[in-house]
Coordinates of C-alpha atoms in Angstrom, one line a residue:
Chain A
M20 CA 0.0 0.0 0.0
M21 CA 2.7 2.4 1.1
K22 CA 4.8 1.3 -1.9
D23 CA 2.0 2.1 -4.3
F24 CA 1.5 5.5 -2.8
Q25 CA 5.2 6.2 -3.1
K26 CA 5.1 5.0 -6.7
T27 CA 2.2 7.3 -7.6
K28 CA 3.9 10.2 -5.8
N29 CA 7.1 9.6 -7.8
R30 CA 5.2 9.5 -11.0
R31 CA 3.4 12.7 -10.2
E32 CA 6.7 14.3 -9.3
F33 CA 8.3 13.1 -12.5
L34 CA 5.4 14.6 -14.6
R35 CA 5.5 17.8 -12.6
D36 CA 9.3 18.1 -13.1
G37 CA 8.9 17.5 -16.8
L38 CA 6.1 20.1 -17.2
R39 CA 8.2 22.6 -15.2
A40 CA 11.1 22.0 -17.5
V41 CA 9.0 22.5 -20.6
L42 CA 7.5 25.7 -19.2
F43 CA 10.8 27.0 -18.2
G44 CA 12.2 26.2 -21.6
G45 CA 9.2 27.9 -23.3
L46 CA 9.6 31.1 -21.2
A47 CA 13.3 31.2 -21.9
F48 CA 12.8 30.7 -25.6
T49 CA 10.1 33.3 -25.8
G50 CA 12.2 35.8 -23.9
L51 CA 15.3 35.2 -26.0
F52 CA 13.3 35.3 -29.3
L53 CA 11.5 38.5 -28.4
G54 CA 14.8 40.0 -27.2
W55 CA 16.5 39.1 -30.4
K56 CA 13.6 40.5 -32.5
G57 CA 13.4 43.7 -30.4
H58 CA 17.2 44.2 -30.8
S59 CA 17.0 43.8 -34.6
L60 CA 14.0 46.1 -35.0
S61 CA 14.5 48.7 -32.3
G62 CA 12.9 52.1 -33.0
I63 CA 10.4 51.1 -35.6
E64 CA 7.2 51.2 -33.6
P65 CA 6.1 52.8 -30.3
S66 CA 6.5 50.6 -27.3
C67 CA 2.8 50.7 -26.3
L68 CA -0.6 51.0 -27.9
V69 CA -1.9 53.7 -25.7
R70 CA -3.4 56.3 -28.1
L71 CA -1.5 59.5 -28.1
P72 CA -3.2 62.8 -29.0
C73 CA -1.6 63.0 -32.5
Q74 CA -1.5 59.3 -33.2
G75 CA -3.1 58.6 -36.6
C76 CA -3.1 62.3 -37.5
S77 CA -1.8 62.7 -41.0
K78 CA -1.3 66.5 -40.5
L79 CA 1.4 66.2 -37.9
P80 CA 4.5 66.3 -40.2
D81 CA 3.3 69.5 -41.8
C82 CA 1.2 70.9 -39.0
Q83 CA 1.9 74.6 -38.4
V84 CA 0.4 74.9 -35.0
P85 CA 3.2 76.2 -32.7
R86 CA 3.0 73.2 -30.4
A87 CA 3.2 70.8 -33.3
I88 CA 6.4 72.5 -34.5
D89 CA 7.7 72.4 -31.0
T90 CA 6.8 68.7 -30.9
R91 CA 8.7 67.9 -34.1
Q92 CA 11.7 69.7 -32.6
K93 CA 11.9 67.3 -29.6
P94 CA 14.3 64.7 -31.0
H95 CA 14.8 62.9 -27.7
D96 CA 11.2 61.8 -26.9
P97 CA 10.9 58.3 -28.4
R98 CA 7.1 58.6 -28.4
I99 CA 7.3 61.6 -30.7
Q100 CA 10.0 60.0 -32.7
S101 CA 7.8 57.0 -33.3
L102 CA 5.0 59.2 -34.4
K103 CA 7.3 61.0 -36.9
T104 CA 8.7 57.7 -38.2
K105 CA 5.2 56.3 -38.7
R106 CA 4.2 59.4 -40.7
K107 CA 7.2 59.2 -43.0
D108 CA 6.4 55.5 -43.7
Chain B
M21 CA -0.1 47.4 19.9
R22 CA -3.0 46.0 17.9
Y23 CA -4.8 49.3 18.3
K24 CA -1.7 51.2 17.0
S25 CA -1.4 49.0 13.9
R26 CA -5.1 49.4 13.2
R27 CA -4.7 53.2 13.5
S28 CA -1.7 53.3 11.1
K29 CA -3.6 51.2 8.6
L30 CA -6.5 53.5 8.8
F31 CA -4.1 56.4 8.1
I32 CA -2.7 54.6 5.0
V33 CA -6.3 54.0 3.8
A34 CA -7.2 57.6 4.3
L35 CA -4.1 58.8 2.4
L36 CA -4.8 56.4 -0.5
F37 CA -8.3 57.7 -0.8
L38 CA -7.2 61.3 -0.8
F39 CA -4.5 61.0 -3.4
P40 CA -6.6 60.6 -6.5
L41 CA -9.0 63.4 -5.4
L42 CA -6.0 65.8 -5.3
G43 CA -4.9 64.6 -8.7
L44 CA -8.3 64.9 -10.2
S45 CA -8.5 68.6 -9.6
Q46 CA -5.3 69.1 -11.6
V47 CA -5.7 66.8 -14.6
P48 CA -8.5 67.2 -17.0
E49 CA -8.4 64.0 -19.1
R50 CA -5.8 61.4 -19.9
V51 CA -5.8 61.9 -23.6
P52 CA -8.0 64.9 -24.6
K53 CA -9.2 65.0 -28.2
P54 CA -7.2 67.3 -30.5
D55 CA -8.8 70.3 -32.2
F56 CA -7.5 70.6 -35.7
E57 CA -9.0 73.9 -36.6
T58 CA -7.6 76.8 -34.6
D59 CA -6.0 77.7 -31.3
Y60 CA -4.9 74.2 -30.8
I61 CA -2.8 73.5 -27.8
R62 CA -1.1 70.2 -27.8
P63 CA -1.9 68.5 -24.4
D64 CA 1.0 67.3 -22.3
F65 CA 1.4 63.5 -22.0
L66 CA 0.1 62.0 -18.8
T67 CA 1.7 58.7 -19.6
P68 CA 5.2 58.7 -18.1
T69 CA 8.1 59.8 -20.3
P70 CA 10.3 56.9 -21.5
R71 CA 13.4 56.5 -19.4
A72 CA 17.0 56.4 -20.5
T73 CA 18.2 52.9 -21.2
A74 CA 20.6 52.9 -18.2
L75 CA 17.7 53.7 -15.8
E76 CA 15.7 50.9 -17.4
Y77 CA 18.5 48.5 -16.4
I78 CA 18.3 49.9 -12.9
D79 CA 14.6 49.0 -12.8
I80 CA 15.6 45.5 -13.9
G81 CA 18.1 45.4 -11.0
V82 CA 15.6 46.6 -8.5
L83 CA 13.1 44.0 -9.7
I84 CA 15.7 41.2 -9.4
V85 CA 16.7 42.2 -5.9
A86 CA 13.1 42.7 -4.8
L87 CA 12.1 39.2 -6.1
F88 CA 15.1 37.6 -4.4
L89 CA 14.3 39.3 -1.1
A90 CA 10.6 38.4 -1.3
T91 CA 11.5 34.8 -1.9
Y92 CA 14.1 34.9 0.9
F93 CA 11.6 36.5 3.4
A94 CA 8.9 34.1 2.6
H95 CA 10.8 30.8 2.3
K96 CA 13.9 31.2 4.5
Q97 CA 13.0 33.9 7.1
R98 CA 9.3 33.2 7.1
S99 CA 8.8 36.8 8.2
R100 CA 5.5 38.5 7.4
Q101 CA 6.9 41.8 8.8
N102 CA 9.8 41.9 6.3
I103 CA 7.4 40.9 3.5
F104 CA 5.2 43.8 4.5
L105 CA 8.2 46.3 4.5
L106 CA 9.3 45.1 1.1
M107 CA 5.7 45.5 -0.1
V108 CA 5.8 49.2 1.1
F109 CA 9.1 49.7 -0.8
S110 CA 7.6 48.2 -4.0
L111 CA 4.5 50.4 -3.7
A112 CA 6.8 53.4 -3.4
Y113 CA 9.2 52.4 -6.2
F114 CA 7.2 50.5 -8.8
G115 CA 4.0 52.3 -8.0
F116 CA 4.5 56.0 -7.1
Y117 CA 8.1 56.5 -8.4
R118 CA 7.8 54.5 -11.6
K119 CA 4.1 55.5 -12.0
G120 CA 3.1 51.9 -12.4
C121 CA 4.8 51.5 -15.8
I122 CA 6.1 49.1 -16.8
C123 CA 4.5 46.3 -14.8
P124 CA 4.4 42.6 -15.6
I125 CA 0.6 42.7 -15.8
G126 CA 0.6 45.2 -18.6
A127 CA 3.6 43.4 -20.2
I128 CA 1.3 40.6 -21.2
Q129 CA 0.1 42.9 -23.9
N130 CA 3.5 44.0 -25.1
V131 CA 4.6 40.4 -25.4
T132 CA 1.4 39.4 -27.3
Y133 CA 1.7 42.4 -29.6
A134 CA 5.4 41.6 -30.3
L135 CA 4.5 38.0 -31.1
F136 CA 1.8 39.0 -33.6
N137 CA 3.2 42.1 -35.1
P138 CA 6.4 41.6 -37.0
A139 CA 7.3 45.3 -36.9
Y140 CA 7.0 45.8 -33.2
A141 CA 10.2 45.9 -31.3
I142 CA 9.6 45.0 -27.6
P143 CA 12.1 46.7 -25.2
V144 CA 14.3 44.2 -23.3
F145 CA 13.2 45.4 -19.8
V146 CA 9.6 44.7 -20.7
I147 CA 10.5 41.1 -21.6
V148 CA 12.4 40.8 -18.3
F149 CA 9.5 42.2 -16.3
F150 CA 7.2 39.7 -18.0
V151 CA 9.4 36.6 -17.7
L152 CA 11.2 36.9 -14.4
P153 CA 8.2 36.7 -12.0
L154 CA 6.8 33.7 -14.0
V155 CA 10.1 31.9 -13.8
L156 CA 10.3 32.5 -10.1
A157 CA 6.7 31.3 -9.6
L158 CA 7.7 28.1 -11.4
F159 CA 10.3 27.4 -8.7
Y160 CA 9.1 29.2 -5.5
G161 CA 5.5 30.2 -6.0
R162 CA 3.9 33.6 -6.2
T163 CA 6.4 35.6 -4.2
F164 CA 6.0 38.4 -6.7
C165 CA 2.4 38.9 -5.7
A166 CA 3.4 38.9 -2.0
A167 CA 5.8 41.8 -2.0
V168 CA 6.8 43.1 -5.4
C169 CA 3.6 43.9 -7.3
P170 CA 2.6 47.5 -6.7
L171 CA -1.1 46.8 -7.5
G172 CA -1.1 44.0 -5.0
A173 CA 0.7 46.2 -2.4
I174 CA -1.8 49.1 -2.7
Q175 CA -4.7 46.6 -2.1
D176 CA -2.8 44.8 0.7
A177 CA -2.4 48.1 2.5
V178 CA -6.1 48.6 2.9
V179 CA -7.1 45.2 4.1
L180 CA -8.8 46.0 7.4
K181 CA -11.4 43.4 8.1
P182 CA -11.3 40.6 5.5
T183 CA -14.3 38.4 5.2
N184 CA -14.5 35.1 3.3
V185 CA -16.1 35.2 -0.1
P186 CA -18.7 32.3 -0.3
G187 CA -17.3 29.3 -2.2
G188 CA -19.9 29.4 -5.0
L189 CA -19.5 33.1 -5.7
A190 CA -15.7 32.8 -5.5
A191 CA -15.8 30.0 -8.1
V192 CA -17.9 32.1 -10.5
L193 CA -15.8 35.2 -10.0
S194 CA -12.6 33.2 -10.5
V195 CA -13.5 32.8 -14.2
L196 CA -13.3 36.6 -14.7
P197 CA -9.4 36.8 -14.8
Y198 CA -9.4 34.2 -17.6
L199 CA -11.9 36.3 -19.6
Y200 CA -9.9 39.4 -19.0
L201 CA -6.7 37.7 -20.0
G202 CA -8.3 36.3 -23.1
L203 CA -9.7 39.7 -24.1
A204 CA -6.5 41.5 -23.4
V205 CA -4.5 39.0 -25.5
L206 CA -7.1 39.2 -28.4
L207 CA -7.1 43.1 -28.4
A208 CA -3.3 43.3 -28.2
A209 CA -2.8 40.6 -30.9
T210 CA -5.0 42.5 -33.3
G211 CA -3.5 45.9 -32.4
A212 CA -6.8 47.2 -31.1
G213 CA -5.3 48.5 -27.8
F214 CA -3.9 47.7 -24.4
I215 CA -7.0 47.4 -22.2
I216 CA -5.1 46.2 -19.1
C217 CA -3.4 49.6 -19.0
Q218 CA -6.5 51.5 -20.1
Y219 CA -8.6 50.0 -17.3
D220 CA -6.0 49.7 -14.6
P221 CA -7.9 50.9 -11.5
F222 CA -4.8 52.0 -9.6
I223 CA -2.8 53.8 -12.2
G224 CA -4.6 57.1 -11.3
F225 CA -3.3 56.8 -7.7
F226 CA 0.3 56.3 -8.9
R227 CA 0.2 59.2 -11.4
F228 CA -1.9 61.5 -9.3
G229 CA -4.4 61.9 -12.0
A230 CA -6.8 59.9 -14.2
D231 CA -10.1 59.8 -15.9
F232 CA -12.9 60.4 -13.5
N233 CA -14.5 57.0 -14.1
M234 CA -11.2 55.3 -13.5
V235 CA -10.8 57.1 -10.2
I236 CA -14.2 56.0 -9.1
F237 CA -13.3 52.4 -10.2
G238 CA -10.0 52.5 -8.3
L239 CA -11.7 53.9 -5.1
S240 CA -14.4 51.3 -5.3
M241 CA -11.7 48.6 -5.6
L242 CA -9.9 50.0 -2.5
L243 CA -13.2 50.3 -0.6
L244 CA -14.1 46.7 -1.5
G245 CA -10.5 45.7 -0.6
T246 CA -11.1 46.7 3.0
V247 CA -13.4 43.7 3.5
V248 CA -12.6 41.5 0.5
A249 CA -8.8 41.1 0.5
R250 CA -7.1 42.1 -2.8
P251 CA -10.2 41.9 -5.0
Y252 CA -8.3 42.9 -8.2
C253 CA -5.6 40.2 -7.7
R254 CA -8.2 37.5 -7.0
F255 CA -11.0 38.3 -9.4
L256 CA -9.5 40.3 -12.2
C257 CA -5.7 40.2 -12.5
P258 CA -4.8 38.5 -15.9
Y259 CA -1.2 38.0 -14.9
G260 CA -2.4 36.2 -11.8
V261 CA -3.8 33.5 -14.1
L262 CA -0.3 32.9 -15.5
L263 CA 1.3 33.0 -12.0
N264 CA -1.4 30.6 -10.7
W265 CA -0.5 28.1 -13.5
M266 CA 3.2 28.4 -12.8
S267 CA 2.9 28.3 -9.0
R268 CA 0.9 25.0 -9.2
L269 CA 4.1 23.4 -10.5
S270 CA 6.4 25.2 -8.2
K271 CA 9.3 23.1 -6.9
R272 CA 9.3 24.7 -3.5
H273 CA 6.3 26.5 -2.1
V274 CA 5.8 28.2 1.3
G275 CA 3.9 26.1 3.8
I276 CA 1.8 27.1 6.8
T277 CA 4.0 25.1 9.2
P278 CA 7.8 24.8 9.3
D279 CA 7.3 21.4 10.8
E280 CA 4.7 18.6 10.6
C281 CA 1.1 19.8 10.8
N282 CA -0.8 18.6 13.9
N283 CA -4.2 19.7 12.6
C284 CA -4.7 22.2 15.4
R285 CA -6.9 24.2 13.0
L286 CA -5.5 27.5 14.3
C287 CA -4.6 28.6 10.8
E288 CA -7.9 27.7 9.3
E289 CA -9.3 31.3 9.2
S290 CA -5.9 33.0 8.8
C291 CA -5.8 33.4 5.1
P292 CA -7.9 36.3 3.7
F293 CA -7.6 34.8 0.2
G294 CA -9.1 31.5 1.0
A295 CA -5.9 29.6 0.0
I296 CA -5.8 27.3 3.0
K297 CA -7.6 24.0 2.4
K298 CA -8.9 21.6 5.0
P299 CA -7.9 18.0 5.1
D300 CA -10.1 15.7 3.1
E301 CA -10.8 13.4 6.1
A302 CA -12.8 16.2 7.7
A303 CA -15.2 16.4 4.8
P304 CA -18.3 14.1 4.9
P305 CA -17.9 10.9 2.9
A306 CA -19.5 11.5 -0.5
N307 CA -21.3 9.1 -2.9
R308 CA -18.3 8.2 -5.0
E309 CA -20.2 6.4 -7.8
A310 CA -22.5 9.4 -8.4
E311 CA -19.5 11.7 -8.5
V312 CA -17.7 9.6 -11.0
K313 CA -20.8 9.6 -13.2
K314 CA -21.0 13.4 -13.1
L315 CA -17.3 13.7 -13.9
A316 CA -17.7 11.4 -16.9
F317 CA -20.7 13.5 -18.1
I318 CA -18.6 16.7 -17.9
I319 CA -15.7 15.1 -19.8
V320 CA -18.1 14.0 -22.5
L321 CA -19.7 17.4 -22.6
L322 CA -16.3 19.2 -22.8
P323 CA -15.9 19.3 -26.6
I324 CA -19.5 20.5 -27.1
V325 CA -19.0 23.3 -24.5
V326 CA -15.7 24.3 -26.0
F327 CA -17.2 24.4 -29.5
G328 CA -20.3 26.2 -28.4
S329 CA -18.5 28.9 -26.5
G330 CA -16.1 29.2 -29.4
W331 CA -19.1 29.9 -31.7
I332 CA -20.5 32.5 -29.3
G333 CA -17.0 34.1 -29.2
S334 CA -16.9 34.3 -33.0
R335 CA -20.3 36.0 -33.0
L336 CA -18.7 38.9 -31.0
E337 CA -16.5 39.7 -34.0
I338 CA -18.4 42.9 -34.9
P339 CA -18.7 44.5 -31.4
L340 CA -15.2 43.6 -30.4
S341 CA -13.6 44.7 -33.7
R342 CA -15.1 48.2 -33.1
L343 CA -12.5 48.6 -30.4
H344 CA -9.9 48.8 -33.1
A345 CA -9.3 52.4 -34.3
N346 CA -9.3 51.6 -38.0
V347 CA -12.6 49.6 -37.8
S348 CA -14.4 52.3 -35.9
L349 CA -13.0 54.9 -38.4
A350 CA -14.1 52.8 -41.3
E351 CA -17.6 52.6 -39.8
E352 CA -17.8 56.4 -39.3
I353 CA -16.6 57.0 -42.9
L354 CA -19.2 54.6 -44.1
L355 CA -22.0 56.4 -42.2
E356 CA -20.8 59.8 -43.5
N357 CA -20.6 58.5 -47.1
S358 CA -24.0 57.0 -47.0
G359 CA -25.4 60.3 -45.6
Q360 CA -26.6 58.7 -42.4
R361 CA -24.3 61.2 -40.5
T362 CA -23.9 64.8 -41.6
E363 CA -21.5 66.0 -39.0
L364 CA -17.8 65.1 -39.4
T365 CA -15.7 63.9 -36.5
D366 CA -12.1 64.9 -35.8
E367 CA -11.0 61.4 -36.8
T368 CA -12.9 61.4 -40.2
K369 CA -11.7 65.0 -40.9
A370 CA -8.1 63.9 -40.4
F371 CA -8.6 60.8 -42.5
R372 CA -10.1 62.7 -45.4
A373 CA -7.3 65.3 -45.2
S374 CA -4.8 62.6 -45.6
G375 CA -6.0 61.7 -49.1
K376 CA -5.9 58.0 -48.4
P377 CA -8.5 56.1 -50.4
T378 CA -11.5 54.9 -48.4
E379 CA -11.3 51.5 -50.2
E380 CA -7.9 50.9 -48.6
L381 CA -9.3 51.7 -45.2
F382 CA -12.3 49.4 -45.7
A383 CA -10.0 46.6 -46.8
E384 CA -7.9 47.1 -43.7
A385 CA -11.0 47.1 -41.5
S386 CA -12.4 43.9 -43.0
A387 CA -9.0 42.2 -42.6
I388 CA -9.1 43.2 -38.9
Q389 CA -12.6 41.9 -38.5
R390 CA -11.5 38.5 -39.9
Q391 CA -8.7 38.4 -37.3
F392 CA -11.4 39.1 -34.7
K393 CA -13.5 36.3 -36.0
V394 CA -10.6 33.8 -35.6
G395 CA -9.6 35.3 -32.3
G396 CA -13.3 35.2 -31.1
W397 CA -13.3 31.4 -31.8
I398 CA -10.1 30.9 -29.8
L399 CA -11.3 33.2 -26.9
G400 CA -14.7 31.5 -26.7
G401 CA -13.1 28.0 -26.8
F402 CA -10.6 29.0 -24.1
I403 CA -13.4 30.2 -21.8
G404 CA -15.4 27.1 -22.4
L405 CA -12.4 24.9 -21.6
I406 CA -11.7 26.8 -18.4
L407 CA -15.4 26.4 -17.3
C408 CA -15.2 22.7 -17.9
L409 CA -11.9 22.3 -16.1
K410 CA -13.3 24.2 -13.1
L411 CA -16.2 21.8 -13.0
I412 CA -14.0 18.8 -13.3
N413 CA -11.9 20.2 -10.5
L414 CA -15.0 20.1 -8.3
F415 CA -15.2 16.3 -8.6
M416 CA -11.5 15.5 -8.3
R417 CA -10.6 14.1 -4.9
R418 CA -7.1 14.3 -3.5
R419 CA -6.1 12.5 -0.4
Q420 CA -4.9 15.1 2.0
S421 CA -4.5 14.4 5.7
E422 CA -3.4 17.8 6.9
Y423 CA -4.1 21.5 6.3
Y424 CA -2.3 22.7 3.2
V425 CA -2.0 25.8 1.0
D426 CA -3.5 25.8 -2.5
K427 CA -0.3 26.5 -4.5
G428 CA -2.2 28.3 -7.2
T429 CA -4.1 30.8 -5.1
C430 CA -1.6 31.3 -2.3
L431 CA 0.1 34.7 -2.6
S432 CA 3.0 33.8 -0.2
C433 CA 2.1 36.8 1.9
G434 CA 3.1 35.0 5.1
R435 CA 0.0 35.9 7.1
C436 CA -0.6 32.3 8.2
F437 CA 2.9 31.7 9.6
S438 CA 2.3 33.1 13.0
Y439 CA -0.9 31.1 13.5
C440 CA 1.0 27.8 13.5
P441 CA 2.2 26.7 17.0
Y442 CA 5.3 25.1 15.5
E443 CA 6.2 28.5 14.0
Q444 CA 5.9 29.9 17.5
V445 CA 8.3 27.1 18.7
R446 CA 10.7 28.0 15.9
L447 CA 10.7 31.6 17.0
G448 CA 11.2 30.5 20.6
I449 CA 7.9 31.9 21.9
I450 CA 6.5 28.7 23.1
T451 CA 7.9 25.3 23.9
P452 CA 7.4 22.1 21.8
K453 CA 5.4 20.6 24.6
E454 CA 3.0 23.6 24.6
A455 CA 2.6 23.3 20.8
E456 CA 1.7 19.6 21.1
K457 CA -0.8 20.5 23.8
M458 CA -2.4 23.1 21.5
G459 CA -2.8 20.5 18.8
S460 CA -4.3 17.9 21.1
K461 CA -6.7 20.4 22.6
E462 CA -8.1 21.8 19.5
V463 CA -8.0 19.0 16.9
K464 CA -11.2 17.2 16.2
I465 CA -9.9 15.5 13.1
K466 CA -7.7 13.0 14.9
Q467 CA -10.6 12.0 17.1
F468 CA -12.8 11.8 14.0
R469 CA -10.3 9.5 12.4
A470 CA -10.0 7.3 15.5

């Protein structure tokens, strides 16, 4: 009886260990793949899908509103950079 | 002492409730609509400015150290006090200083978007924030939830008088995180948006400003959190679903007792999250044959339920796809072109000014709708599968002779530690003899067995 219980426990542990290894491998692979992809593509798209005020506005590259001109002159803000890149595409 | 801690908790609660109200008076809307005609003033961003790469690496470092400490405090030190202190630090750093961005919960969407959009470059620190807590949960349980998650911390700080959620209601509500996770993945995969960030109830607290409705939602969550511990974590958090799965397989998980359980039942009511399970022997003997029949019936029904709910999901293609900016724009253009709407919107004005052909927009919109149809099938099927698995779980019996923690739902918060007499022995507060006595005095299970 005790032996059977031990056997079942060992089998469960074996399955658990196997599944854990698969999940760990999956997470590691996903992380490495996305890291590699992110590295080779960096700077193409904005890092989140939160809608920015001028996102989708075709007028932004030529907009003459003073704040828009000011926005275009901010080269260090990646969010604005990404908007500009998108418009050029 | 007890009175003092209650007073300090009340102070924290009062502060948390006042913060968003202060912010609300300063910030009009998160993303106000632009005016294209005249006198346009471009609104300032309320989302935090991206950080320099070096600072992002500091965030990764802080996350690693915090995760390590949380695991050490829960597993090695078994110290609720240190877990609580680390939680306060995490709330201050990842919550108020980092303004709740990036967090692993929201990172689900970035990862999904990166997997489905070939042009999207996901930042390295987002990947780390997503993967690390999951890997840790795979080996040591949900120590991230215990002391590192700022959303969990803000709710933990307001737990005043936790009550048990009735089993049936808790079972029904436990499906919600799966639904939320499925929806978030579907919307991120199709590029419709990041709903987890959009409907984060606590982000307004961290940024001292949010949309009015979200402030109300956040306040309601905190108010509810005073009597139902961590309602967002338990009944909404989509990342909690993933952590739950990982934690079930964890190699080492925190236990209630540092020694052998003597079934004294002192810990029975100590967990506000309902993660402590009673020994099976204490439950009344059930009609095994009838239960096996029910189980077989559910297993036979499983493919039908999965297919049926998949079909329902696919029928949601139209309403769900409207959440995508291009689809809603295409619908507006269609209404205007057919004369059903005479007044132009800001979006349609901008689109018409761009000179892009409407046919191109319509083609894009129908392609997105097709994606939603496929996604709806998968989402519906997933929810059907979860419902069936939850039902199957009700009929599964596991032999358990002592009190144990449900590895999936346990947040490793350490609240139960001090309830165990053997923990008191370990800390040198009582003697082993006294602990034995407590067990024999209280336990009814051993008598029941005899």
